Amino acid sequence: MVPMPKCSLPIYLSQATRPLDQRRSTTLGSSNYRSHHTLNQVPERKATNAKANKVGNPLETIIRETIFTIWPKYMAYMELKQLVDEVRSDIIFKVSESGGHLGLNLGVVELTVALHYVFNAPKDKILWDVGHQCYPHKILTGRRNKMHTLRLKDGLSGFTKRSESEFDCFGTGHSSTTISAGLGMAVGRDLKGDNNNVIVVIGDGAMTVGQAFEAMNNAGYLQSDMIVILNDNKQVSLPTADLDGPIPPVGALSRTLSKLQSKQIDGPLHSDMISGSGSTLFEELGLCYIGPLDGHNIDDLVAILDEVKSTEKTGPVLIHVVTKKGLGYPYAERAADKYHGVAKFDLATGKQFKGKALTPVLTSCFADALIAEAEVDKDIVGIHAAMGGGTGMNHFLRRFPTRCFDVGIAEQHAVIFAAGLACEDGPTHCGAFDVTYMACLPNMVVMAPSDEADMIHMVATAVAINDRPSCFRFPRANGIGVELPPGNRGTPLEIGKGRILIEGERVALLGFGTAVQNCVAAASIYNRTRISILC
C-alpha cells in the first residue's frame, strides 16, 4: 500500500503571498501576464533589429549581447517581468530565423525564469520533458548567442544535452523519462547525504506515457523529496494536425486536467490548491498535489516554488501549472497546431518559408497508399502516437474517422493495442527503430523503401502478409521523382529478393532503403573511371 505523503504545505500556502524578503517586496502587478508584443510593433522592431546585430535580435537591456549565464536570482524582483518579456521576444526572433519549436517555449518563459530565480542551478537539478521546451532555459544559461544555430550541424541541440552545458543535467527528447530520472537523482542525493533540489518539468503530451505513472507510483512509495511540475497547456496529445485545424487532445487524462483547470486560478493563492477536488489521481500515487496555478503569474510561481523549496520533508510534490501555448505571438496563440514546430517564418505575417517540393514526400506516399488499400480492405485500421501530422495518419483519419486511433505519446501501448486489434498475442511488438533489432524478432519482415514507388509496393506487401509481423521504416524526406503505380495501389514484393539496378563486373554495391540511392550515385562516379560496378 502506497503511504500518503506528509504534506504540511497548507500551513505555508496561506502566507504564500507575503513579502519573501526585502528584495522581493515589490510585486509585478497584475496576476494575469499580458505580453508587450503586438503585430503593429513587429515591423518597427524588425527594422531596429537589423541595426542591432547580425543574428536577428531586437535591442534589449537585460540580456543584450550576453554570452554568459543570466542569474535571475540576483536580480531585483521588479526586473523579472522585464526579463520575461525580453526572453519571450528573443525566442520569437531567434526561431523566426532558424526554425524550431515555438509555441511550447513561448508558454514556459515565466516558469523558467521563476525556476532559475528560486533555485540554484546547476547544483539544483532541473529536468525538461518534452525536451524541446528548453529554449528559455538555454537562453538563461549562457547559450543565447548560439540560439540561431538551433538544430543545425555543430549548433545547439533542440533538446537538453548533457555535453552542451552543465545546466543540462539529463538528456531528454520524446519523452516522459524525467520523473524516473529525477527520482533516481533524488534517491542518489539522499544516499550521499547531499541537500540539492530536483525539479522535473513535464508536459505537452509527455504525461500520457505509462513510464511517467510508473515513476510517480515509485516516487510516492519512496517519498524522496522532489518537485514535479506539470506544464498543462491543454495538449495531452501533440497538436500536429495540418488538415482542417487542430484535433482536440485525446484521452481521459485530458478531461481530468480540464476539470482541475475549471478551478479559479487567476485570483489570490488559496488553501484548496492543496489536494483539491479531482487531484486524487496524483494524491493516490503518493504525491502532494498543488494547483492549478496560473503559469503566467510570476508572483504566484515564485511564491509557491519558494515555499515548497523551504519546506522540509515534503516527499514528492506535484505542482499543476496551466500555461498558454504560443503566448506573446498572436499567430502562435491562435494556431497551436501550425506553430508547434515551425520552419523559418516572417515575423509580421507569420508565414513560414517552406520550399516547394518537386517530388512527393514519402509521408504522403505512405498515407495515400494506405488509404488506397483501406478502401478495398475494411479490416485495415491506423494507429499513431500523437503524431498524426508527422506520419500522415491525419489524412487517413479524415477519410476513415472511425478506423484511426491517436493514443497519445504512448508508443508501447500503441503497439500492444495494435496486437490486440489483430487478435494476436504474439511477438508483434517492436519498440526499437533499429533495423538490426527488428530483424532479430522471430519471423519479422523488415522493409525499407529506396524511393516513393518502393514505399507504395511495400504497403501492398504488408497488407498481403497475414501470417507474420512486418514493418517498414522510411525517412521524413522527399522521394526522388520516380513514376508511381496507378491509383497508389502497389504490387506485393517477393520477400527476401533484391533487384539489380546497374550491371557491372569488378565491384558490387549492396544497398538497403534510401542508401540505395547513394549506391547508385557512387556507381555512376566509379563507372566514369572505367571501374565496372554491379549495383
GROMACS .gro file of N, CA and C in nm, residues 20 69 152 180 210 217 242 399-400:
model
   27
   20LEU      N    1   0.868   3.794   0.052
   20LEU     CA    2   0.959   3.685   0.086
   20LEU      C    3   1.085   3.739   0.152
   69THR      N    4   2.594   3.321  -1.843
   69THR     CA    5   2.473   3.279  -1.774
   69THR      C    6   2.403   3.401  -1.713
  152LEU      N    7   2.110   2.294  -3.611
  152LEU     CA    8   2.199   2.294  -3.726
  152LEU      C    9   2.323   2.213  -3.694
  180SER      N   10   1.129   0.947  -1.384
  180SER     CA   11   1.216   0.835  -1.347
  180SER      C   12   1.357   0.884  -1.318
  210GLY      N   13   0.299   0.573  -2.008
  210GLY     CA   14   0.293   0.491  -1.888
  210GLY      C   15   0.412   0.505  -1.797
  217ASN      N   16   0.435   0.639  -0.927
  217ASN     CA   17   0.399   0.533  -0.833
  217ASN      C   18   0.518   0.499  -0.744
  242ASP      N   19  -0.270   1.904  -3.959
  242ASP     CA   20  -0.245   2.009  -4.058
  242ASP      C   21  -0.349   2.004  -4.169
  399ARG      N   22  -1.029   1.043  -4.394
  399ARG     CA   23  -1.105   0.951  -4.481
  399ARG      C   24  -1.177   0.844  -4.400
  400PHE      N   25  -1.115   0.795  -4.292
  400PHE     CA   26  -1.174   0.687  -4.212
  400PHE      C   27  -1.174   0.728  -4.064
   0.00000   0.00000   0.00000
